[in-house]
Coordinates of C-alpha atoms and ligand atoms in Angstrom, one line a residue:
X1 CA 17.6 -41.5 19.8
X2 CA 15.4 -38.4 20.4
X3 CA 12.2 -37.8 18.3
X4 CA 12.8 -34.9 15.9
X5 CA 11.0 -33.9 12.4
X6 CA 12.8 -34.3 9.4
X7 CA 14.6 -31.0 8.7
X8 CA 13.1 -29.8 5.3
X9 CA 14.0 -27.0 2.9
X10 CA 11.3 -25.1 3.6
X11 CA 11.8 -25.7 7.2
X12 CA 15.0 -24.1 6.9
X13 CA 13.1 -20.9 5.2
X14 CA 10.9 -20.8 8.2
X15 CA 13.7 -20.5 10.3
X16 CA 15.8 -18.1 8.8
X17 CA 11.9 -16.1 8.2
X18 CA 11.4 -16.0 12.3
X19 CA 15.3 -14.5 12.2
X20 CA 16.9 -17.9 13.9
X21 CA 20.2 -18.9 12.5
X22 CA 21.0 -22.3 10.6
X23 CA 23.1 -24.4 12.2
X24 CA 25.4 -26.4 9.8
X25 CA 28.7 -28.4 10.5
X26 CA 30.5 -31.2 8.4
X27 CA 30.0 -34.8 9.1
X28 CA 32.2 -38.0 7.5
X29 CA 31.0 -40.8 9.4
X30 CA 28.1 -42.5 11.5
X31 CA 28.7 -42.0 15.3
X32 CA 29.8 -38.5 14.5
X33 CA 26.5 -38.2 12.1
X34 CA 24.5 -39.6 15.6
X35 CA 25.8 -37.1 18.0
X36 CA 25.5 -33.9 15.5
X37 CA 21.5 -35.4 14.6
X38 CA 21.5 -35.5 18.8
X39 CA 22.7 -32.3 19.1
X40 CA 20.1 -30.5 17.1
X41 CA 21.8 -29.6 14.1
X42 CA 20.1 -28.5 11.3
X43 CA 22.4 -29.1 8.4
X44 CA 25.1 -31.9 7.7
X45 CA 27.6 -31.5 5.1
X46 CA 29.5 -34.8 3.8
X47 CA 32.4 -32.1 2.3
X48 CA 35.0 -33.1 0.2
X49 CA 37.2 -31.9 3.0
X50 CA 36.8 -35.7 4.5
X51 CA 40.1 -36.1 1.5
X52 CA 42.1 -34.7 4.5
X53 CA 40.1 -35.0 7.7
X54 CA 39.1 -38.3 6.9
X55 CA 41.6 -39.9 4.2
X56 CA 44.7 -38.1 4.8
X57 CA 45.8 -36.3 1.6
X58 CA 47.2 -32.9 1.4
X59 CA 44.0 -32.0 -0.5
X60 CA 40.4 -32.4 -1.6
X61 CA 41.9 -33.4 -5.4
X62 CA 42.0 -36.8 -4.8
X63 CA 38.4 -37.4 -3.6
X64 CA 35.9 -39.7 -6.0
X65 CA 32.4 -40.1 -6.1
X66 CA 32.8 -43.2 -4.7
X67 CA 34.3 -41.7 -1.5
X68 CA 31.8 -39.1 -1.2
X69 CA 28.9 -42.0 -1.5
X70 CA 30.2 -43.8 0.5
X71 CA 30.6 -41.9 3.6
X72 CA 27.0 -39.8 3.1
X73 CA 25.5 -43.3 3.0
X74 CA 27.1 -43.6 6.8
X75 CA 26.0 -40.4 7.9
X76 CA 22.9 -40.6 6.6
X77 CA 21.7 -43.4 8.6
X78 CA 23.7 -42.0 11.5
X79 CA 21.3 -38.4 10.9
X80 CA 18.1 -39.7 9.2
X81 CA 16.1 -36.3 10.4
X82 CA 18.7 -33.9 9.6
X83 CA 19.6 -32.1 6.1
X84 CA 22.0 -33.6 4.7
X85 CA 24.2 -31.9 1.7
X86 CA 26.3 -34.2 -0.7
X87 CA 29.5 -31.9 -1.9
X88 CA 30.3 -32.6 -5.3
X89 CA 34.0 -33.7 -5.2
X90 CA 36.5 -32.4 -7.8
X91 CA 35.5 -33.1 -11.7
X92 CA 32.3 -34.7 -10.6
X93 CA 30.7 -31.5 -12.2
X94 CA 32.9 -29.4 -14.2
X95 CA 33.3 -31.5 -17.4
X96 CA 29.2 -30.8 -18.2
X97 CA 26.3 -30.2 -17.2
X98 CA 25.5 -34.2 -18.0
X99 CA 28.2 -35.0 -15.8
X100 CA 26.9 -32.7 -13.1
X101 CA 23.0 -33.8 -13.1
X102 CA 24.3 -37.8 -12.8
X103 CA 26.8 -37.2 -10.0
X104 CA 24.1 -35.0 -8.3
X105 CA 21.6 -37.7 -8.4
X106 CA 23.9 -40.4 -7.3
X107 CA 24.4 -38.5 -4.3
X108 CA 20.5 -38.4 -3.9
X109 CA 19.9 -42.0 -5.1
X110 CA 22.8 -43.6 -4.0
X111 CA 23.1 -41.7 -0.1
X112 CA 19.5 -40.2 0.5
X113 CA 20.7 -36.7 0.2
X114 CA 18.8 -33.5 0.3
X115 CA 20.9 -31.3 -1.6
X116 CA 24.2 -30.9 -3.4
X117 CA 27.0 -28.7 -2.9
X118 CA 29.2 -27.4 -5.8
X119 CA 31.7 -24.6 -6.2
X120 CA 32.3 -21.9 -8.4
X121 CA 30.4 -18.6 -9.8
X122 CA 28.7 -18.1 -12.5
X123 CA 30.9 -20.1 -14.4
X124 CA 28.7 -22.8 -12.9
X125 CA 25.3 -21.5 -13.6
X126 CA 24.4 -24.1 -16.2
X127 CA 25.0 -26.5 -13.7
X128 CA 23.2 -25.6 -11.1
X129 CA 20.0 -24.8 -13.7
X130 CA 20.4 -28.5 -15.0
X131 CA 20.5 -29.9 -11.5
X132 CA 17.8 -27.8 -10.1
X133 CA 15.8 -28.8 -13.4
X134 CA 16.4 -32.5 -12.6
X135 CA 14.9 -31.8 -9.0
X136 CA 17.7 -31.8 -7.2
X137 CA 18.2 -28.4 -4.6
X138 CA 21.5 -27.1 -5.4
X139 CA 24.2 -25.4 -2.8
X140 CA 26.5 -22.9 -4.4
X141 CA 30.1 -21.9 -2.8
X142 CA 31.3 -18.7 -3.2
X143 CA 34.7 -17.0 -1.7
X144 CA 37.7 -19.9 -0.8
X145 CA 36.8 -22.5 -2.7
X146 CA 39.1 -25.1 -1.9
X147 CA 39.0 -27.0 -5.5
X148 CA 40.5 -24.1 -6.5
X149 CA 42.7 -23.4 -3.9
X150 CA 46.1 -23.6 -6.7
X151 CA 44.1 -20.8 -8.7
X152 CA 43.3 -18.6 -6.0
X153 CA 46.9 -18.4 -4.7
X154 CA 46.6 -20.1 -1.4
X155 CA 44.1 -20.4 1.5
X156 CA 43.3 -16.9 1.5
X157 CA 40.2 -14.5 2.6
X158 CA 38.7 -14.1 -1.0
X159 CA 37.1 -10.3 -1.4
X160 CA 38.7 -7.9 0.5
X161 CA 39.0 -5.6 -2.4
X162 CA 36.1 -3.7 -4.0
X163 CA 36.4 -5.4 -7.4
X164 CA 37.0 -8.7 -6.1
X165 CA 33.9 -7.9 -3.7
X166 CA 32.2 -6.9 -6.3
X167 CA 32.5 -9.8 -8.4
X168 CA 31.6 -12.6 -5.1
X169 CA 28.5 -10.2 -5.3
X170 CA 28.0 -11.3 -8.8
X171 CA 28.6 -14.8 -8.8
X172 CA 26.1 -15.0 -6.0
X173 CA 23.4 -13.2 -7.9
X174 CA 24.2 -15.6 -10.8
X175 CA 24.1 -18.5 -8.6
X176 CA 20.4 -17.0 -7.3
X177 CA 18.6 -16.6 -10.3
X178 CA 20.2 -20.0 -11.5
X179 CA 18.1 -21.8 -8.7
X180 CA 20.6 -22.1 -6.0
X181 CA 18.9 -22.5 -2.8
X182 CA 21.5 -21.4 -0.9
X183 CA 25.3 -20.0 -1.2
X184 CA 27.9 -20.9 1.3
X185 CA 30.4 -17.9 1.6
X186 CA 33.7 -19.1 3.1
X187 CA 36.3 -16.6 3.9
X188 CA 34.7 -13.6 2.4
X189 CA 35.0 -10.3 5.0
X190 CA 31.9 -9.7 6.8
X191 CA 30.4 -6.7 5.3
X192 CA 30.4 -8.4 2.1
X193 CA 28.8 -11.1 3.2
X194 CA 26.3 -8.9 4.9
X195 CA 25.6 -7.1 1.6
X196 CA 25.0 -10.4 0.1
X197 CA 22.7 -11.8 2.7
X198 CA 20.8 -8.5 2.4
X199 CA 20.1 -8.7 -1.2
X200 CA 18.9 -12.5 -1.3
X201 CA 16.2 -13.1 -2.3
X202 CA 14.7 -16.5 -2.7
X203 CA 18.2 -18.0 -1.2
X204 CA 20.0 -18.6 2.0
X205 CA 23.1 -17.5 2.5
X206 CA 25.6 -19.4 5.1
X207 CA 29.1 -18.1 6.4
X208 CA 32.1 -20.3 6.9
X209 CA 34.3 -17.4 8.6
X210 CA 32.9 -14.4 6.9
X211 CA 30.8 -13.2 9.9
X212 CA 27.5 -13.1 11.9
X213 CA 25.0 -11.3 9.4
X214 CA 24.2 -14.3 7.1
X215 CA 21.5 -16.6 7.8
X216 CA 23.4 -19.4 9.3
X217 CA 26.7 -20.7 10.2
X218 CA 29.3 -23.8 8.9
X219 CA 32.0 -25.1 10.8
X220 CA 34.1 -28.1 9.9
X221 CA 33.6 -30.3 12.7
X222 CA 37.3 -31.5 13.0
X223 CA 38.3 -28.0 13.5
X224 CA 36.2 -27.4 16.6
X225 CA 37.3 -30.5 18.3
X226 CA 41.1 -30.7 17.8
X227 CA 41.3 -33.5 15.6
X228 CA 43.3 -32.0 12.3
X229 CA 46.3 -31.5 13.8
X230 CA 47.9 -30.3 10.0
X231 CA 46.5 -26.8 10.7
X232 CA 43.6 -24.5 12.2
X233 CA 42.4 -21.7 10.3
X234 CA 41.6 -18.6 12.3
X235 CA 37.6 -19.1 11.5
X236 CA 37.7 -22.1 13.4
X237 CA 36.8 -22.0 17.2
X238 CA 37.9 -25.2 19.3
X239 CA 34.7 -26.3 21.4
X240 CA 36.3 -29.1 23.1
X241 CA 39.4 -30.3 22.4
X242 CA 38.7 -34.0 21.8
X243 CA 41.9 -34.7 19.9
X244 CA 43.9 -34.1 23.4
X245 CA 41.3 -36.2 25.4
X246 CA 41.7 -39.0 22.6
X247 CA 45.9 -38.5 22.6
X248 CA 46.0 -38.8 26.4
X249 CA 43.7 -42.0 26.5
X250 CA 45.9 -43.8 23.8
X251 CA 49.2 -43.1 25.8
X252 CA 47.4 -44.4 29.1
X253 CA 46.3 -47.4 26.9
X254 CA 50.1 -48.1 25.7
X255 CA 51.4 -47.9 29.6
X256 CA 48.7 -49.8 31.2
X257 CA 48.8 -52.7 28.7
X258 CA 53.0 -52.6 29.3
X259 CA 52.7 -52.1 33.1
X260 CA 50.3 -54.9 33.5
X261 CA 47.0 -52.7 34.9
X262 CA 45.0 -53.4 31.8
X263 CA 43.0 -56.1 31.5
X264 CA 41.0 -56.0 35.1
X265 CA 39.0 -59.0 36.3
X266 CA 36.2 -56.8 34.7
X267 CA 37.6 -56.7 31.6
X268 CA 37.1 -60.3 30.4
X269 CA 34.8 -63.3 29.7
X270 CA 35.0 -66.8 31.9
X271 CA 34.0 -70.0 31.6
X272 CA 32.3 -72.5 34.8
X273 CA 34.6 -74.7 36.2
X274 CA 32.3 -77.6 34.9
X275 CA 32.7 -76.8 31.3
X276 CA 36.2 -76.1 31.9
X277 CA 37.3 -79.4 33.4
X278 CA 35.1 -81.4 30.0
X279 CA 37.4 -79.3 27.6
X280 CA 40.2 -80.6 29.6
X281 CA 38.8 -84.2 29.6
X282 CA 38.1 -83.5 25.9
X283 CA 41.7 -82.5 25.3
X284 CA 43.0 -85.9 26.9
Ligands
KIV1 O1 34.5 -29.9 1.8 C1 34.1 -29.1 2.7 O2 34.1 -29.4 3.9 C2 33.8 -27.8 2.3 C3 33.9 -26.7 3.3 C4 35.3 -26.2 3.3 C5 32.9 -25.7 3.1 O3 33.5 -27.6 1.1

Protein backbone atom coordinates (compact mmCIF):
# COMPACT_ATOMS: atom_id res chain seq x y z
CA UNK A 1 0.00 0.00 0.00
CA UNK A 2 1.19 3.62 -0.84
CA UNK A 3 2.34 5.93 2.00
CA UNK A 4 -0.25 8.63 2.62
CA UNK A 5 -0.97 10.99 5.83
CA UNK A 6 -3.87 10.33 7.73
CA UNK A 7 -6.63 12.47 6.38
CA UNK A 8 -7.67 14.83 9.38
CA UNK A 9 -10.58 17.30 9.87
CA UNK A 10 -8.67 20.05 9.68
CA UNK A 11 -6.95 18.69 6.67
CA UNK A 12 -10.15 18.64 5.05
CA UNK A 13 -10.51 22.64 5.99
CA UNK A 14 -7.25 23.16 4.36
CA UNK A 15 -8.51 21.75 1.35
CA UNK A 16 -11.60 23.07 0.84
CA UNK A 17 -9.49 26.80 2.14
CA UNK A 18 -7.00 26.35 -1.19
CA UNK A 19 -10.62 25.83 -3.15
CA UNK A 20 -9.83 21.85 -3.94
CA UNK A 21 -12.88 19.70 -3.68
CA UNK A 22 -13.53 16.74 -1.11
CA UNK A 23 -13.71 13.65 -2.47
CA UNK A 24 -16.10 11.28 -0.65
CA UNK A 25 -17.70 7.88 -1.71
CA UNK A 26 -19.39 4.98 0.36
CA UNK A 27 -17.50 2.01 1.34
CA UNK A 28 -19.02 -1.47 2.99
CA UNK A 29 -16.25 -3.75 3.00
CA UNK A 30 -12.27 -4.21 3.06
CA UNK A 31 -10.98 -4.79 -0.49
CA UNK A 32 -13.30 -2.14 -1.66
CA UNK A 33 -12.04 0.10 1.61
CA UNK A 34 -8.19 -0.74 0.00
CA UNK A 35 -8.77 0.36 -3.50
CA UNK A 36 -10.87 3.74 -2.52
CA UNK A 37 -7.68 4.37 0.41
CA UNK A 38 -5.41 3.57 -3.03
CA UNK A 39 -7.23 5.72 -5.03
CA UNK A 40 -6.80 8.86 -3.06
CA UNK A 41 -10.01 9.36 -1.52
CA UNK A 42 -10.48 11.69 1.08
CA UNK A 43 -13.62 10.59 2.78
CA UNK A 44 -15.22 7.01 3.32
CA UNK A 45 -18.76 6.71 4.37
CA UNK A 46 -19.85 3.17 6.01
CA UNK A 47 -23.81 4.39 4.98
CA UNK A 48 -26.61 2.74 6.11
CA UNK A 49 -27.29 2.29 2.35
CA UNK A 50 -25.02 -1.11 2.78
CA UNK A 51 -29.09 -2.41 4.13
CA UNK A 52 -29.54 -2.70 0.31
CA UNK A 53 -26.17 -2.62 -1.49
CA UNK A 54 -24.79 -4.90 0.89
CA UNK A 55 -27.60 -6.98 2.73
CA UNK A 56 -30.29 -6.95 0.29
CA UNK A 57 -33.39 -5.31 1.81
CA UNK A 58 -35.69 -2.91 0.11
CA UNK A 59 -34.52 -0.35 2.60
CA UNK A 60 -32.10 1.16 5.18
CA UNK A 61 -34.98 0.29 8.02
CA UNK A 62 -33.68 -2.85 8.85
CA UNK A 63 -29.99 -1.90 9.57
CA UNK A 64 -28.57 -2.33 13.40
CA UNK A 65 -25.73 -0.94 15.09
CA UNK A 66 -24.35 -4.08 14.96
CA UNK A 67 -24.26 -4.05 11.07
CA UNK A 68 -22.98 -0.68 10.84
CA UNK A 69 -19.91 -1.80 13.36
CA UNK A 70 -19.30 -4.36 11.87
CA UNK A 71 -18.61 -3.48 8.41
CA UNK A 72 -16.73 0.17 9.48
CA UNK A 73 -14.44 -2.23 11.50
CA UNK A 74 -13.62 -3.88 7.76
CA UNK A 75 -13.25 -0.79 6.08
CA UNK A 76 -11.34 0.68 8.51
CA UNK A 77 -8.46 -1.59 8.37
CA UNK A 78 -8.92 -1.79 4.66
CA UNK A 79 -8.46 2.55 4.72
CA UNK A 80 -6.47 3.20 7.89
CA UNK A 81 -5.38 6.87 6.42
CA UNK A 82 -8.56 7.92 5.06
CA UNK A 83 -11.68 9.75 6.99
CA UNK A 84 -13.80 7.53 7.71
CA UNK A 85 -17.65 8.53 8.68
CA UNK A 86 -19.91 6.01 10.73
CA UNK A 87 -23.80 6.65 9.54
CA UNK A 88 -25.99 6.32 12.32
CA UNK A 89 -28.48 3.63 11.23
CA UNK A 90 -32.24 4.12 11.90
CA UNK A 91 -33.34 4.62 15.77
CA UNK A 92 -29.67 4.50 16.73
CA UNK A 93 -30.27 8.30 17.47
CA UNK A 94 -33.72 9.52 17.49
CA UNK A 95 -35.08 8.14 20.79
CA UNK A 96 -32.49 10.71 22.77
CA UNK A 97 -29.83 12.46 22.93
CA UNK A 98 -28.33 9.46 25.41
CA UNK A 99 -29.12 7.10 22.79
CA UNK A 100 -27.33 9.26 20.24
CA UNK A 101 -23.90 10.07 22.24
CA UNK A 102 -23.54 6.00 23.02
CA UNK A 103 -24.27 4.81 19.37
CA UNK A 104 -21.90 7.70 18.19
CA UNK A 105 -19.13 6.48 20.39
CA UNK A 106 -19.54 2.90 19.57
CA UNK A 107 -18.96 3.76 16.15
CA UNK A 108 -15.69 5.56 17.37
CA UNK A 109 -14.71 2.94 19.99
CA UNK A 110 -15.88 0.04 18.48
CA UNK A 111 -14.71 0.85 14.44
CA UNK A 112 -12.03 3.70 14.74
CA UNK A 113 -14.22 6.27 13.23
CA UNK A 114 -13.62 9.88 12.68
CA UNK A 115 -17.07 11.18 12.53
CA UNK A 116 -20.70 10.29 12.49
CA UNK A 117 -23.37 10.87 10.16
CA UNK A 118 -26.96 11.46 11.16
CA UNK A 119 -30.01 12.81 9.42
CA UNK A 120 -32.51 15.28 10.01
CA UNK A 121 -32.85 19.31 10.65
CA UNK A 122 -33.07 21.00 13.38
CA UNK A 123 -35.15 18.59 14.88
CA UNK A 124 -31.77 16.99 15.51
CA UNK A 125 -29.86 19.78 16.95
CA UNK A 126 -29.73 18.43 20.49
CA UNK A 127 -28.12 15.57 19.14
CA UNK A 128 -25.68 16.76 17.32
CA UNK A 129 -24.75 19.40 20.41
CA UNK A 130 -24.60 16.19 22.81
CA UNK A 131 -22.31 14.31 20.40
CA UNK A 132 -20.20 17.19 19.49
CA UNK A 133 -20.02 17.82 23.43
CA UNK A 134 -18.92 14.20 23.95
CA UNK A 135 -15.96 14.88 21.26
CA UNK A 136 -17.28 13.19 18.69
CA UNK A 137 -17.35 15.53 15.00
CA UNK A 138 -20.80 15.21 13.77
CA UNK A 139 -22.11 14.98 9.89
CA UNK A 140 -25.56 16.31 9.37
CA UNK A 141 -27.89 15.22 6.21
CA UNK A 142 -29.99 17.53 4.80
CA UNK A 143 -32.49 17.21 1.59
CA UNK A 144 -33.45 13.16 0.70
CA UNK A 145 -32.88 11.66 3.69
CA UNK A 146 -33.50 8.12 3.06
CA UNK A 147 -34.67 7.23 6.86
CA UNK A 148 -37.32 9.21 5.96
CA UNK A 149 -37.98 8.35 2.67
CA UNK A 150 -42.02 7.12 3.69
CA UNK A 151 -42.38 10.84 5.13
CA UNK A 152 -40.97 12.60 2.29
CA UNK A 153 -43.23 10.91 -0.25
CA UNK A 154 -40.72 8.95 -2.29
CA UNK A 155 -37.13 9.31 -3.49
CA UNK A 156 -37.63 12.76 -4.59
CA UNK A 157 -35.37 16.05 -5.19
CA UNK A 158 -36.19 17.74 -1.76
CA UNK A 159 -36.34 21.84 -2.23
CA UNK A 160 -37.34 22.80 -5.33
CA UNK A 161 -39.79 25.17 -4.02
CA UNK A 162 -38.93 28.50 -2.15
CA UNK A 163 -40.47 27.48 1.16
CA UNK A 164 -39.18 24.17 1.12
CA UNK A 165 -35.70 25.82 -0.01
CA UNK A 166 -36.04 27.90 2.46
CA UNK A 167 -36.52 25.66 5.27
CA UNK A 168 -33.19 23.09 3.90
CA UNK A 169 -31.54 26.58 4.41
CA UNK A 170 -32.73 26.56 7.95
CA UNK A 171 -32.08 23.21 9.09
CA UNK A 172 -28.53 23.69 7.81
CA UNK A 173 -27.98 26.81 9.74
CA UNK A 174 -29.32 24.92 12.79
CA UNK A 175 -27.22 22.05 12.09
CA UNK A 176 -24.08 24.80 11.99
CA UNK A 177 -24.33 26.52 14.99
CA UNK A 178 -25.15 23.06 16.67
CA UNK A 179 -21.50 22.02 15.90
CA UNK A 180 -21.96 20.05 12.75
CA UNK A 181 -18.86 19.97 10.92
CA UNK A 182 -20.17 19.35 7.88
CA UNK A 183 -23.76 18.87 6.05
CA UNK A 184 -24.25 16.43 3.32
CA UNK A 185 -27.02 17.82 0.93
CA UNK A 186 -28.43 14.97 -1.23
CA UNK A 187 -30.89 15.74 -3.90
CA UNK A 188 -31.39 19.37 -3.15
CA UNK A 189 -31.26 21.64 -6.66
CA UNK A 190 -28.06 23.29 -7.21
CA UNK A 191 -28.60 26.87 -6.56
CA UNK A 192 -29.73 25.94 -3.21
CA UNK A 193 -27.06 24.14 -2.47
CA UNK A 194 -24.87 26.96 -3.67
CA UNK A 195 -26.64 29.42 -1.40
CA UNK A 196 -25.91 27.13 1.37
CA UNK A 197 -22.28 26.52 0.75
CA UNK A 198 -21.99 30.28 0.37
CA UNK A 199 -23.27 31.04 3.78
CA UNK A 200 -21.14 28.36 5.88
CA UNK A 201 -19.33 29.32 7.94
CA UNK A 202 -17.30 27.05 10.22
CA UNK A 203 -18.86 23.91 8.09
CA UNK A 204 -18.36 22.00 4.94
CA UNK A 205 -20.87 21.41 2.89
CA UNK A 206 -20.91 18.13 0.45
CA UNK A 207 -23.47 17.40 -2.51
CA UNK A 208 -24.82 14.01 -3.32
CA UNK A 209 -26.52 15.16 -6.69
CA UNK A 210 -27.25 18.74 -5.87
CA UNK A 211 -24.44 20.18 -7.96
CA UNK A 212 -20.78 21.46 -8.31
CA UNK A 213 -20.73 24.70 -5.97
CA UNK A 214 -20.37 22.89 -2.55
CA UNK A 215 -17.18 21.93 -1.16
CA UNK A 216 -16.98 18.36 -2.07
CA UNK A 217 -18.76 15.56 -3.68
CA UNK A 218 -20.45 11.94 -2.44
CA UNK A 219 -21.17 9.20 -4.63
CA UNK A 220 -22.41 5.78 -3.59
CA UNK A 221 -19.86 3.54 -4.83
CA UNK A 222 -22.22 0.74 -6.06
CA UNK A 223 -23.90 3.30 -8.25
CA UNK A 224 -20.75 4.21 -10.29
CA UNK A 225 -19.71 0.73 -10.92
CA UNK A 226 -22.93 -1.20 -11.91
CA UNK A 227 -23.34 -3.30 -9.10
CA UNK A 228 -27.25 -2.31 -7.71
CA UNK A 229 -28.91 -3.59 -10.38
CA UNK A 230 -32.54 -2.51 -8.31
CA UNK A 231 -32.18 0.98 -9.64
CA UNK A 232 -29.76 4.06 -10.67
CA UNK A 233 -30.74 7.37 -9.66
CA UNK A 234 -30.00 10.07 -12.23
CA UNK A 235 -27.18 11.67 -9.73
CA UNK A 236 -25.30 8.65 -10.22
CA UNK A 237 -22.62 8.46 -13.07
CA UNK A 238 -21.35 4.85 -14.00
CA UNK A 239 -17.40 4.98 -14.12
CA UNK A 240 -16.88 1.56 -14.99
CA UNK A 241 -19.37 -0.86 -15.19
CA UNK A 242 -17.90 -3.58 -13.04
CA UNK A 243 -21.22 -5.38 -12.40
CA UNK A 244 -21.14 -6.42 -16.34
CA UNK A 245 -17.40 -7.40 -16.18
CA UNK A 246 -18.31 -9.48 -12.98
CA UNK A 247 -21.78 -11.03 -14.77
CA UNK A 248 -19.82 -11.98 -17.90
CA UNK A 249 -16.87 -13.77 -15.84
CA UNK A 250 -19.47 -15.83 -13.80
CA UNK A 251 -21.28 -17.12 -17.01
CA UNK A 252 -17.75 -17.99 -18.58
CA UNK A 253 -17.08 -19.73 -15.10
CA UNK A 254 -20.44 -21.89 -15.38
CA UNK A 255 -19.52 -22.95 -19.23
CA UNK A 256 -15.92 -23.66 -18.70
CA UNK A 257 -16.47 -25.75 -15.58
CA UNK A 258 -19.44 -27.71 -17.80
CA UNK A 259 -17.38 -27.83 -21.02
CA UNK A 260 -14.44 -29.23 -19.33
CA UNK A 261 -11.74 -26.11 -19.99
CA UNK A 262 -11.60 -25.20 -16.33
CA UNK A 263 -9.28 -26.50 -14.27
CA UNK A 264 -5.88 -26.18 -16.50
CA UNK A 265 -2.73 -28.05 -15.53
CA UNK A 266 -2.04 -24.58 -13.91
CA UNK A 267 -4.78 -24.57 -11.91
CA UNK A 268 -3.89 -27.23 -9.42
CA UNK A 269 -1.50 -28.68 -6.73
CA UNK A 270 0.60 -32.18 -7.30
CA UNK A 271 2.23 -34.40 -5.39
CA UNK A 272 5.97 -36.40 -6.38
CA UNK A 273 5.68 -39.64 -7.62
CA UNK A 274 7.71 -40.84 -4.51
CA UNK A 275 5.28 -39.72 -1.98
CA UNK A 276 2.58 -40.83 -4.11
CA UNK A 277 3.48 -44.51 -4.58
CA UNK A 278 4.01 -44.57 -0.08
CA UNK A 279 0.34 -43.35 0.15
CA UNK A 280 -0.45 -46.16 -2.11
CA UNK A 281 1.82 -48.69 -0.16
CA UNK A 282 0.18 -47.06 2.89
CA UNK A 283 -3.27 -47.73 1.58
CA UNK A 284 -2.37 -51.55 1.04
O1 LIG B 1 -26.43 5.47 3.70
C1 LIG B 1 -25.91 6.15 2.82
O2 LIG B 1 -25.14 5.70 1.98
C2 LIG B 1 -26.26 7.56 2.81
C3 LIG B 1 -26.15 8.23 1.48
C4 LIG B 1 -27.40 8.01 0.73
C5 LIG B 1 -25.82 9.63 1.63
O3 LIG B 1 -26.66 8.10 3.78
Amino acid sequence: MSERKKITLPALFNKTAAGEPITWLTCYDYPTAYLQEEAGVDMILVGDSLGMTMLGYDSTLPVTMNDMIRHTQAVRRGAPNVFLVGDMPYMSYQPSVETAIRNAGRFMAEAGCDAIKLEGGAEMADRVTGIVHAGIPAIGHLGLTPQSVSALGGFRVQGKGALQAKKIMDDAKALEEAGACAILLEMVPDRVSQLITERAENCLIMSLGSGPHAHGQLLIYHDMFGLYPKFKPKMAKVFGNAGEVILNGLKQYVTEVSDKTFPQRENWFTMKDDEFDELQELLG
